[in-house]
Coordinates of C-alpha atoms and ligand atoms in Angstrom, one line a residue:
X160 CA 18.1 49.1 -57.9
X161 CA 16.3 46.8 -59.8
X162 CA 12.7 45.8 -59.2
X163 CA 13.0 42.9 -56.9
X164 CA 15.5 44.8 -54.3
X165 CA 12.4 47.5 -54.4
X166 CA 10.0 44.6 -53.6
X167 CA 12.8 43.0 -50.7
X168 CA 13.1 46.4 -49.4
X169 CA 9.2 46.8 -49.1
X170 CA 8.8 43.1 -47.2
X171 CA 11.6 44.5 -44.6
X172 CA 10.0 47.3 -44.1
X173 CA 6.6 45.7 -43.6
X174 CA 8.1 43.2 -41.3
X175 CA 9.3 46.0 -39.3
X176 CA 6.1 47.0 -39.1
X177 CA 4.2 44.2 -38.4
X178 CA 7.3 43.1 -35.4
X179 CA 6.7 46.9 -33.8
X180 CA 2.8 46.4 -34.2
X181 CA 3.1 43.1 -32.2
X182 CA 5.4 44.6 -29.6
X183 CA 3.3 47.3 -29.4
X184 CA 0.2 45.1 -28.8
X185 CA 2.0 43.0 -26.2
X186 CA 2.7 45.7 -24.0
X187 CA -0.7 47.0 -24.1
X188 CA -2.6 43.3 -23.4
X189 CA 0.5 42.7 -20.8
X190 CA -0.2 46.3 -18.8
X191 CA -4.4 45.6 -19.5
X192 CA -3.8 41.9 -17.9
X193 CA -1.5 43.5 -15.0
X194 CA -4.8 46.3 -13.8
X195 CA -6.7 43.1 -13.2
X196 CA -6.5 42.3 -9.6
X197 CA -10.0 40.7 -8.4
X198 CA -10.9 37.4 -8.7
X199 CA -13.6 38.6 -10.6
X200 CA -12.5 40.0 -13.1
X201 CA -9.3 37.9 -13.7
X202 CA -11.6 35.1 -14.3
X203 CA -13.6 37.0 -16.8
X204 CA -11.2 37.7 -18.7
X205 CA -10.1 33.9 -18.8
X206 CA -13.4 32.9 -19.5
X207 CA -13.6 35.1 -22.8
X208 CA -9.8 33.5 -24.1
X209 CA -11.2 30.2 -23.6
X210 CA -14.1 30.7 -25.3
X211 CA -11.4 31.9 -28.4
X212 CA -8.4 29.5 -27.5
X213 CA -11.1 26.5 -27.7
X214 CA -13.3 27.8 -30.7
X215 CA -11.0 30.1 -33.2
X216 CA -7.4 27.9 -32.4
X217 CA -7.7 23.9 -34.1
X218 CA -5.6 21.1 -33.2
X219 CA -2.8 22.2 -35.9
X220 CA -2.8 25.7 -34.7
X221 CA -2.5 24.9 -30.7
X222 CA -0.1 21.9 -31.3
X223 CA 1.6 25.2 -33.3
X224 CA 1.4 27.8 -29.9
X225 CA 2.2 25.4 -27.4
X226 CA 5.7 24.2 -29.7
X227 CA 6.4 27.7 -29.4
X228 CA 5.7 28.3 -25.5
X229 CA 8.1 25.3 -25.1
X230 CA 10.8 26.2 -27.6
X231 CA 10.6 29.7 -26.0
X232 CA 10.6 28.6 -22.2
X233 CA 13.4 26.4 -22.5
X234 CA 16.2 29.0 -22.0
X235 CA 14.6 29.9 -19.3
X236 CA 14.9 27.2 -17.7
X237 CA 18.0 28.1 -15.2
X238 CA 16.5 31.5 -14.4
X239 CA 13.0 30.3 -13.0
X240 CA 14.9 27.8 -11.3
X241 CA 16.9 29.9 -9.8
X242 CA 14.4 32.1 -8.9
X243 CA 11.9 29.0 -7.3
X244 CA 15.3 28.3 -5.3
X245 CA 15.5 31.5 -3.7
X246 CA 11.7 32.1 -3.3
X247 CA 11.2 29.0 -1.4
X248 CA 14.8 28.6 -0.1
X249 CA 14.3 24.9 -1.1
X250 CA 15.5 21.8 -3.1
X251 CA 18.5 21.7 -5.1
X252 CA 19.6 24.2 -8.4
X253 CA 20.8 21.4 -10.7
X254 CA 17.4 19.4 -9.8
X255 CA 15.4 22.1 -10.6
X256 CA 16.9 22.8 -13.8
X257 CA 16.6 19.6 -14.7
X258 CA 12.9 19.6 -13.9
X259 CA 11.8 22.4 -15.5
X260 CA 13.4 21.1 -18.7
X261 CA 11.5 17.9 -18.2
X262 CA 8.5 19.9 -18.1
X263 CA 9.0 21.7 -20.9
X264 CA 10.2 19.1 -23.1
X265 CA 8.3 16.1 -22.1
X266 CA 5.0 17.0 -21.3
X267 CA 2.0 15.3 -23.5
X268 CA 0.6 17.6 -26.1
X269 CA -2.5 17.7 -28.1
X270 CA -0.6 14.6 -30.2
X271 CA -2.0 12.5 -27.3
X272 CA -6.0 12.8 -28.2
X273 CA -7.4 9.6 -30.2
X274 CA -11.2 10.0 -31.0
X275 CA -12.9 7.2 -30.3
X276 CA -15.2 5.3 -33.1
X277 CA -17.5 2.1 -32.5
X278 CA -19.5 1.2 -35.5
X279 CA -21.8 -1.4 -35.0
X280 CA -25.3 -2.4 -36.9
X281 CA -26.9 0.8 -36.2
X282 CA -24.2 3.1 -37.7
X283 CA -21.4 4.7 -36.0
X284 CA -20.5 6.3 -32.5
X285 CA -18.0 8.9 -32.4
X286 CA -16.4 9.8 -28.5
X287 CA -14.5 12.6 -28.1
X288 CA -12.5 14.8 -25.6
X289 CA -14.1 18.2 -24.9
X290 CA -12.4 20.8 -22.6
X291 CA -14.1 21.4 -19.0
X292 CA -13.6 25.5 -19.7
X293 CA -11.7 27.7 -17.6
X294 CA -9.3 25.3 -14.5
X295 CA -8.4 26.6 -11.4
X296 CA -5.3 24.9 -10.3
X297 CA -3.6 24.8 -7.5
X298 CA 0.1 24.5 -7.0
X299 CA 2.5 23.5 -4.6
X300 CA 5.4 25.5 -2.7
X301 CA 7.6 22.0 -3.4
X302 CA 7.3 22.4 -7.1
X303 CA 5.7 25.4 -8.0
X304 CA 7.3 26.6 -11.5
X305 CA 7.3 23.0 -13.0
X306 CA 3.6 22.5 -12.2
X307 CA 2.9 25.4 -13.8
X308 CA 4.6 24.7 -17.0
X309 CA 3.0 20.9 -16.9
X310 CA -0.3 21.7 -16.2
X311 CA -0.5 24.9 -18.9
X312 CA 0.5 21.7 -21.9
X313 CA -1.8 19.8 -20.7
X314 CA -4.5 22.1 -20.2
X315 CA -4.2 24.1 -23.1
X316 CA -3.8 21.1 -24.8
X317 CA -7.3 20.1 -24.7
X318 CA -8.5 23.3 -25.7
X319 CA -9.1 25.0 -22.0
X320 CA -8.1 28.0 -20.2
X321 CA -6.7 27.9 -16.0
X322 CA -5.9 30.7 -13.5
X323 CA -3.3 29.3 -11.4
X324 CA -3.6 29.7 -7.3
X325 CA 0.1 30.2 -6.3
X326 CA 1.7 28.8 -2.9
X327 CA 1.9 31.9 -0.7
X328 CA 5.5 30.5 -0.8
X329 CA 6.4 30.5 -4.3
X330 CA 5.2 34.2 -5.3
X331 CA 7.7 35.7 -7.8
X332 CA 8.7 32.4 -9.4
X333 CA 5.1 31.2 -10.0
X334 CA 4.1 35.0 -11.5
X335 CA 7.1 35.1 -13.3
X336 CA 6.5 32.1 -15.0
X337 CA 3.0 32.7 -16.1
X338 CA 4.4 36.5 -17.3
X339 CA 7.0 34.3 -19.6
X340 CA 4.2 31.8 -20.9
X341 CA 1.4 34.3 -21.6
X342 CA 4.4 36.6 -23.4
X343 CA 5.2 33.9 -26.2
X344 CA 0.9 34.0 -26.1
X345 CA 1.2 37.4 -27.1
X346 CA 4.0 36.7 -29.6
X347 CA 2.2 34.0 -31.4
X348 CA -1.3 36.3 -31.6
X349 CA -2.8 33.3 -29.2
X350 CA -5.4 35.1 -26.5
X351 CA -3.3 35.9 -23.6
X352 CA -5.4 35.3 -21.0
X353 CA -5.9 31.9 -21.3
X354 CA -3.2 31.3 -18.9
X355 CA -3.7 33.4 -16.1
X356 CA -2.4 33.9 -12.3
X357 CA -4.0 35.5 -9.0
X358 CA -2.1 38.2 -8.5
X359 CA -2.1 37.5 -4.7
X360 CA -1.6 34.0 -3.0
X361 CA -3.9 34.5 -0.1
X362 CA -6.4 31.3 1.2
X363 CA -9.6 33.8 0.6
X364 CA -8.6 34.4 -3.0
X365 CA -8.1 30.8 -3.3
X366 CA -11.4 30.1 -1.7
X367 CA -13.6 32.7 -3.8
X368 CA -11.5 31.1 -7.0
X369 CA -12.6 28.0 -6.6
X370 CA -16.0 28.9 -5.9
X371 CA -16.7 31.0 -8.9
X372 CA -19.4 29.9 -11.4
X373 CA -17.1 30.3 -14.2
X374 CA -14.5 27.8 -13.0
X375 CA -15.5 24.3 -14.0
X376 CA -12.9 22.1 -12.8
X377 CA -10.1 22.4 -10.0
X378 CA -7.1 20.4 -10.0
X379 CA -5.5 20.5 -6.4
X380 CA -1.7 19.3 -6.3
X381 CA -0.7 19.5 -2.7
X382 CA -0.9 18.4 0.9
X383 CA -3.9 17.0 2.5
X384 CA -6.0 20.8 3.4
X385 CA -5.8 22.0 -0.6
X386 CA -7.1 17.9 -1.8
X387 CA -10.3 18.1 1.1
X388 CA -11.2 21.7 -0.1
X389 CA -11.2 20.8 -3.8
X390 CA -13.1 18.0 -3.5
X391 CA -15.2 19.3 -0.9
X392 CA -16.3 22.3 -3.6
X393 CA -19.2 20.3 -5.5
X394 CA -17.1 20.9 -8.9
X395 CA -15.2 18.3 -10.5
X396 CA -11.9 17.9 -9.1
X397 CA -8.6 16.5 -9.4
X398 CA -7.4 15.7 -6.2
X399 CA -3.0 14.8 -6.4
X400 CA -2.6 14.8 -2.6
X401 CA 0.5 13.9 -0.7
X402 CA 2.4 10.6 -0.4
X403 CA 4.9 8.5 1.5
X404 CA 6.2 6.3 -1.1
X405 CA 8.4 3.2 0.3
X406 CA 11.5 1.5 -1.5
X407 CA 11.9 -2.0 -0.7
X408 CA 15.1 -3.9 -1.5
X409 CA 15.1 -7.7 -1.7
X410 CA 17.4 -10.0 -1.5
X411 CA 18.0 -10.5 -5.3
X412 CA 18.1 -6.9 -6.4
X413 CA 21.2 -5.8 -8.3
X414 CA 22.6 -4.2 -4.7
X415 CA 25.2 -1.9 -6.2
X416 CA 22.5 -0.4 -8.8
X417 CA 19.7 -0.4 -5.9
X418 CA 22.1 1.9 -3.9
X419 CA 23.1 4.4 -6.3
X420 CA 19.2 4.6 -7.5
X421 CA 18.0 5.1 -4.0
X422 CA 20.1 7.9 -3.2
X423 CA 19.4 9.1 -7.0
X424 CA 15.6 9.0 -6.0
X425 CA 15.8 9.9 -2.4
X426 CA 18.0 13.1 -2.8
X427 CA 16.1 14.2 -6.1
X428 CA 15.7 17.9 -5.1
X429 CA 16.5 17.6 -1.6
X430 CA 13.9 15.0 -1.3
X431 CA 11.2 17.5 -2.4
X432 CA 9.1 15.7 -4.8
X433 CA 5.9 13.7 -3.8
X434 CA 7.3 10.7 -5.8
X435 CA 10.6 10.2 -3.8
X436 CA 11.8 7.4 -1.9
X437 CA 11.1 8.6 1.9
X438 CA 11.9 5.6 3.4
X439 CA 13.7 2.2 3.4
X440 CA 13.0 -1.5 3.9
X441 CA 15.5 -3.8 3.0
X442 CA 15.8 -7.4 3.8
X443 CA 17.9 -8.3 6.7
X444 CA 20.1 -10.6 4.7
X445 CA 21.7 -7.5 1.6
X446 CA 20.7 -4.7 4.7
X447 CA 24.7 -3.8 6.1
X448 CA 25.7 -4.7 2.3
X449 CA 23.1 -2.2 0.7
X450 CA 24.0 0.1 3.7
X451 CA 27.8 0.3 2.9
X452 CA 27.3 0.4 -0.9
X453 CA 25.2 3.3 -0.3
X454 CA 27.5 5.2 1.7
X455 CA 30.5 4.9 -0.9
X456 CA 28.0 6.4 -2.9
X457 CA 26.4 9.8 -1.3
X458 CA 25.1 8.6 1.8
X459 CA 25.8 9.5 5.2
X460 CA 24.8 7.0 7.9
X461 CA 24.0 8.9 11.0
X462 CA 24.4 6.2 14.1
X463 CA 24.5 8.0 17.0
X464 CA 21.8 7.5 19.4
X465 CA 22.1 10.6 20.7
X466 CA 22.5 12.5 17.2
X467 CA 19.5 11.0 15.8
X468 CA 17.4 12.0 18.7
X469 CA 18.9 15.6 18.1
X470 CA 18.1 15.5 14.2
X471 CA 14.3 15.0 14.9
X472 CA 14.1 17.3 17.5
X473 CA 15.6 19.7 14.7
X474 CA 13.1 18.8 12.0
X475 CA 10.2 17.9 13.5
X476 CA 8.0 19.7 16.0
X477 CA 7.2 18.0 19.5
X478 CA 4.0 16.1 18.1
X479 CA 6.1 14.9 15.3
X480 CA 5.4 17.3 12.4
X481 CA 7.5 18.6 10.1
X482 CA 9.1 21.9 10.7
X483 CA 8.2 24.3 7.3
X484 CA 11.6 25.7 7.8
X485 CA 13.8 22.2 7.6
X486 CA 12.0 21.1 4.5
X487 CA 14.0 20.8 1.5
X488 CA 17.5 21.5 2.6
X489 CA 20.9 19.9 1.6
X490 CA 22.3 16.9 3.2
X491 CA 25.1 19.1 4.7
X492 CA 22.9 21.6 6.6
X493 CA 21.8 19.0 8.6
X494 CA 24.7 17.5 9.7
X495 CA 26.4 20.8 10.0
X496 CA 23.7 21.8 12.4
X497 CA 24.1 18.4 14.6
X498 CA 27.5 19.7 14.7
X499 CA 28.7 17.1 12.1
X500 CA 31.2 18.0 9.5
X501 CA 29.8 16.8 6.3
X502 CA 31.8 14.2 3.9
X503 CA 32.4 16.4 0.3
X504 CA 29.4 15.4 -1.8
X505 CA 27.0 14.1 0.6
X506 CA 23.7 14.0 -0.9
X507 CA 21.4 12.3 1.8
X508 CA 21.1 11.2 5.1
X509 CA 20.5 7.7 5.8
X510 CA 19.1 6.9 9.9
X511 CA 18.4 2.9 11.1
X512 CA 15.3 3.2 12.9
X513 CA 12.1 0.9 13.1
X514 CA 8.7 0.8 11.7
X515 CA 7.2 3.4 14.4
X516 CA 10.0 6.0 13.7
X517 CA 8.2 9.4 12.5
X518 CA 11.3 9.4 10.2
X519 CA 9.0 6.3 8.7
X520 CA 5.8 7.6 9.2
X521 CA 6.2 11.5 8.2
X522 CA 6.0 12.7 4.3
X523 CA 9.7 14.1 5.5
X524 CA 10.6 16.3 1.5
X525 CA 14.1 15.9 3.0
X526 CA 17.0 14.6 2.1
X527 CA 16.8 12.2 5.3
X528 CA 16.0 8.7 4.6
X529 CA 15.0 6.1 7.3
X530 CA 16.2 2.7 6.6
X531 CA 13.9 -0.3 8.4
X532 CA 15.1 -4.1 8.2
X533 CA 12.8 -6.7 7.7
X534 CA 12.9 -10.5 7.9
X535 CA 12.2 -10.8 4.2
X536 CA 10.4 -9.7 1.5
X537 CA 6.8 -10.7 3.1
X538 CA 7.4 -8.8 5.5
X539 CA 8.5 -6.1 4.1
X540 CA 6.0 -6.0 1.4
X541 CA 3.5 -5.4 4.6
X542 CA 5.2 -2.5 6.1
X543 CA 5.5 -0.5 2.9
X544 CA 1.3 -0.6 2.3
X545 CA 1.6 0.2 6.4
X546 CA 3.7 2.8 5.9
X547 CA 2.1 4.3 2.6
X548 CA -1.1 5.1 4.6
X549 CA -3.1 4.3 1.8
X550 CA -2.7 7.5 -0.2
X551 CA -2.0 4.9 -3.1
X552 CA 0.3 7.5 -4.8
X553 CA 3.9 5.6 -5.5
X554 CA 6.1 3.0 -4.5
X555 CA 9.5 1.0 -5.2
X556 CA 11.4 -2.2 -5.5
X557 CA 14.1 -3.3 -6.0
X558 CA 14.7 -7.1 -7.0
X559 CA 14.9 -9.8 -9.8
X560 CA 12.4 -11.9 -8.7
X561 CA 9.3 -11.5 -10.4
X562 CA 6.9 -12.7 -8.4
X563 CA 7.7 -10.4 -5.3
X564 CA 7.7 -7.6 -8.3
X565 CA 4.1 -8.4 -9.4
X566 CA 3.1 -9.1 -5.8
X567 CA 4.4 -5.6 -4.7
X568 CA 2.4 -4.1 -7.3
X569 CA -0.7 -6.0 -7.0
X570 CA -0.9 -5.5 -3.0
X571 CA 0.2 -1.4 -3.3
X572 CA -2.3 -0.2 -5.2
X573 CA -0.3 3.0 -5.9
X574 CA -0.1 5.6 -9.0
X575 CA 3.2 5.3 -9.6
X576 CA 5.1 2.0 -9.4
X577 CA 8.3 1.5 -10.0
X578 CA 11.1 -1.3 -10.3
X579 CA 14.5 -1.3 -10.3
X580 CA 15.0 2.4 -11.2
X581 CA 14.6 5.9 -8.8
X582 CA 11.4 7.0 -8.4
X583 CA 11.9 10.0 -10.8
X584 CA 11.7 7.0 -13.7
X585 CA 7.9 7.2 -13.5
X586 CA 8.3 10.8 -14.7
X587 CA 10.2 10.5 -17.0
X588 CA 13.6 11.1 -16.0
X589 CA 16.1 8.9 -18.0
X590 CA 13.3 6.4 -19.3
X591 CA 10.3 6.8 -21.9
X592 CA 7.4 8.2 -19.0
X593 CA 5.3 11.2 -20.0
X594 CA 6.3 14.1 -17.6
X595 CA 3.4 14.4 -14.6
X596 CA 3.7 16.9 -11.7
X597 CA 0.1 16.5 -11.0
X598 CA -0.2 13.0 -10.3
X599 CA -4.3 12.7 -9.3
X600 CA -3.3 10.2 -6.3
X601 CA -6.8 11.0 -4.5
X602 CA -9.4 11.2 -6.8
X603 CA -8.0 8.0 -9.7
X604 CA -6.9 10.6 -12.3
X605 CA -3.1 9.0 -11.9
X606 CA -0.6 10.8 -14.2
X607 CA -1.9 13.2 -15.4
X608 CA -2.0 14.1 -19.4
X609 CA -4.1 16.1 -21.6
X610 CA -6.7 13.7 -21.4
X611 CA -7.0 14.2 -17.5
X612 CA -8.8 17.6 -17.8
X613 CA -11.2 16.8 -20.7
X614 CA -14.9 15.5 -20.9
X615 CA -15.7 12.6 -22.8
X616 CA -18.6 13.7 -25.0
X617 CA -20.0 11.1 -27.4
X618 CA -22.2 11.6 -30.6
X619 CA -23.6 9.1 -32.7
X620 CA -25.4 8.8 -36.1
X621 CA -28.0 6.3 -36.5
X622 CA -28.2 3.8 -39.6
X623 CA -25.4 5.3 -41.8
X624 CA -21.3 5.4 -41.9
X625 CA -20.2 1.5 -40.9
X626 CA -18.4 0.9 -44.3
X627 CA -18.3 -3.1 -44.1
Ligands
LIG783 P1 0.4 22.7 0.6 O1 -0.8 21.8 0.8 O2 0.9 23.4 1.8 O3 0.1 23.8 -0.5 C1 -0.4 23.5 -1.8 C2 -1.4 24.6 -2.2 O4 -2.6 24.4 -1.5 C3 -0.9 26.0 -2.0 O5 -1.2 26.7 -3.1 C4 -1.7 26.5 -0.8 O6 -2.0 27.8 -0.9 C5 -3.0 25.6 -0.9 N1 -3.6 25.3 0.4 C6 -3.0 24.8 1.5 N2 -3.9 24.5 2.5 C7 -5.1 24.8 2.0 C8 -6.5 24.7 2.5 N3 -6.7 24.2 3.7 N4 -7.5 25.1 1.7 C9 -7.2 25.6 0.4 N5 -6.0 25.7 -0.1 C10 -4.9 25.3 0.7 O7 1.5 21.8 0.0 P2 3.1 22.1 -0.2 O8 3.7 22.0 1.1 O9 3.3 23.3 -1.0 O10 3.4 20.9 -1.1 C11 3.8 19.6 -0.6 C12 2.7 18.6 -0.6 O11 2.1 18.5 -1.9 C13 3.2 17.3 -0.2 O12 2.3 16.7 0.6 C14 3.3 16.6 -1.5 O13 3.3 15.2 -1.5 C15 2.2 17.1 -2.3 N6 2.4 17.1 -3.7 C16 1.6 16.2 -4.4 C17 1.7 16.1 -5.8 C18 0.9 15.1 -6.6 O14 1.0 15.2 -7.8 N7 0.2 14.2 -6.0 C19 2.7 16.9 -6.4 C20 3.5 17.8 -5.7 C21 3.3 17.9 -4.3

């Protein structure tokens, strides 16, 4: 064998080497991570790969680790959906798949940090975005593996560590996705514990989480109880609280496209996502029209009195709260329970009621959508910032009429607005939107990106550096 097959046999041996080395190493940090059980110490040990991830790992070489955690996630993809499915027993397989891969793929990375520069007489001012440290985040049972994989870009992005709180509800899928992202951390020699988990999901783990020195911002995506104890902690916070977003169609919408994008919106994983159409006003005049389009389309139009008042007294409790249990099911359960044989390929549930109707007024996450009529589109825009309670997270329209477009989005005030496409448009689904599954509804933050969990530090030099 000649000299260079000596030197190619010596670099495949090496590699070997250095591969069992690595694997070697990865089992030992993944069984070191796995003894860590307190709060304590699991925060710790975040707190000391912060300090490395923000310090020892440059904008080149995170933009490097975090191309690899989403390159590596992706075929993983359909397993952690399936496995949020059957932890939470809710939403829809396809849907999920679909959002995790929208996670993974379109999440903002560290490409989205400008630095700031003013130069003026005096010299030049430099702003820049600084991580907060180690983020406790909190996640929801209604997205839990896609909020994890959102929130790690984005935080890691910026140069911090997070622990994640999981929903009590989402366990195994939340764990498993953490084990799969700190993994490719391992693989890429990036400190594992950067991205780290409570190994339990109980409220007093939660609690002494986000009340540890060490944590110095929390970012809260759920219902009203997780956004009031955030912000109630005295640390920064990030409060993406629930919603009721409307869809209002007016008289000049594009009727047959306004259907198929309500039930596209409204059935989006069973209704699950905070950014879903959960109820309906349309304007008298296009109403039976829009109705019948949408029913050759996936809807089901429950009309019996009687069935109607059976399918709240199935989903909702007596004073008018949503049963845990009903949330996030398929159209055809439903019906099947009221004793309904469901068309093939229903996808939601459409019920005429009026402005009052808990159907209206209740953040439903099901595939049940209340449709209200309305005189026109004055009206109408009225009852959806009635019916949005002010949580000023997201709304819809559909029309051609520009004014009524500018004047919904003027008088909504929401997060996310959104015309003539679903809802899921404003995360990027089909369109050009940044993927956001904490949307900081509560506290301003909006959609969030890597920019939402960073300090703005500015330094300046005096007299020197303006070039003109
Ligand atoms: P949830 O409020 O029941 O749970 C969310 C998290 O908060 C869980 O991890 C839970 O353990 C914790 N939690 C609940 N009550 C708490 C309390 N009193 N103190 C401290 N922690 C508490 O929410 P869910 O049912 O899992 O998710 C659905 C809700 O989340 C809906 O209201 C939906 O609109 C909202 N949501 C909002 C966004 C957003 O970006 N704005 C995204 C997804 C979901």
């Amino acid at each position: 064998m000649g000299a260079l097959g000596g030197i190619f046999m010596e670099s495949v041996r090496v590699d070997d080497l250095v591969k069992k080395i690595v694997e070697k190493v990865t089992k030992e940090l993944a069984q070191e991570a796995k003894g860590r059980t307190s709060v304590g110490e699991i925060v710790g040990a975040a707190v000391e790969a912060q300090r490395a991830w923000q310090w020892d790992y440059n904008l080149d070489a995170r933009t490097k680790i975090l191309s690899a955690i989403k390159s590596k996630l992706l075929p993983h993809a359909e397993e952690l959906a399936k496995l949020a499915r059957d932890d939470t027993d809710m939403g829809r397989l396809d849907d999920k798949i679909l959002k995790k891969k929208l996670a993974i793929t379109k999440t903002p990375g560290p490409e989205y940090f400008t630095t700031k520069a003013i130069s003026g007489d005096n010299g030049l001012i430099l702003e820049e975005l600084a991580p907060f440290g180690v983020i406790a985040s909190i996640t929801p049972s209604t997205n839990p593996v896609a909020t994890v994989i959102n929130n790690t870009i984005c935080m890691l992005s910026g140069g911090n560590g997070v622990v994640f709180s999981p929903h009590p509800g989402a366990l195994r899928c939340t764990l498993r996705t953490v084990e799969l992202i700190r993994g490719i951390l391992a693989e890429e020699g990036a400190p594992v514990e950067v991205v780290s988990v409570l190994s339990d999901a109980s409220l007093d783990s939660l609690k002494e989480l986000m009340s540890h020195p060490d944590i110095k911002l929390i970012s809260a995506t759920g219902g009203p109880g997780v956004v009031r104890a955030a912000l109630s902690s005295g640390k920064p916070a990030i409060g993406a609280g629930p919603g009721n977003p409307p869809v209002l169609v007016d008289e000049t919408a594009h009727l047959e496209k306004a259907a198929k994008d309500v039930i596209a919106g409204a059935s989006f994983d069973n209704n699950l996502p905070c950014i879903a159409e959960k109820e309906l006003i349309a304007v008298n005049c296009i109403a039976d029209d829009l109705k019948e389009l949408m029913c050759h389309n996936g809807a089901y139009e429950l009309k019996d009195r009687s069935k109607i008042a059976d399918l709240v007294e199935l989903v909702l409790t007596k004073d008018h709260k949503i049963k845990k249990d009903m949330v996030g099911k398929n159209a055809s359960v439903y019906l099947e329970k009221l004793g309904i044989t469901p068309p093939p390929n229903v996808r939601l549930i459409l019920v005429e009621c009026d402005e009052k109707h808990p159907f209206v007024q209740e953040e439903l996450m099901m595939p049940i959508l209340a449709m209200v009529r309305v005189a026109d589109f004055r009206e109408g825009l009225a009852m959806a910032k009635r019916v949005e309670h002010g949580f000023k997270h997201s709304a819809i329209i559909h029309s051609t009429n520009i004014d009524n477009m500018s004047d919904m989005a003027k008088t909504m005030e929401t997060s996310m607005f959104v015309k003539n496409a679903p809802s899921f448009a404003s995360i990027g689904v089909g369109g050009d939107c940044p993927t956001a599954f904490t949307i900081g509804t509560t506290t301003g933050h909006g959609p969030t990106t890597p920019l939402s969990f960073c300090r703005i530090r500015r330094c300046l030099l005096h007299g020197a550096f303006r070039i003109v």
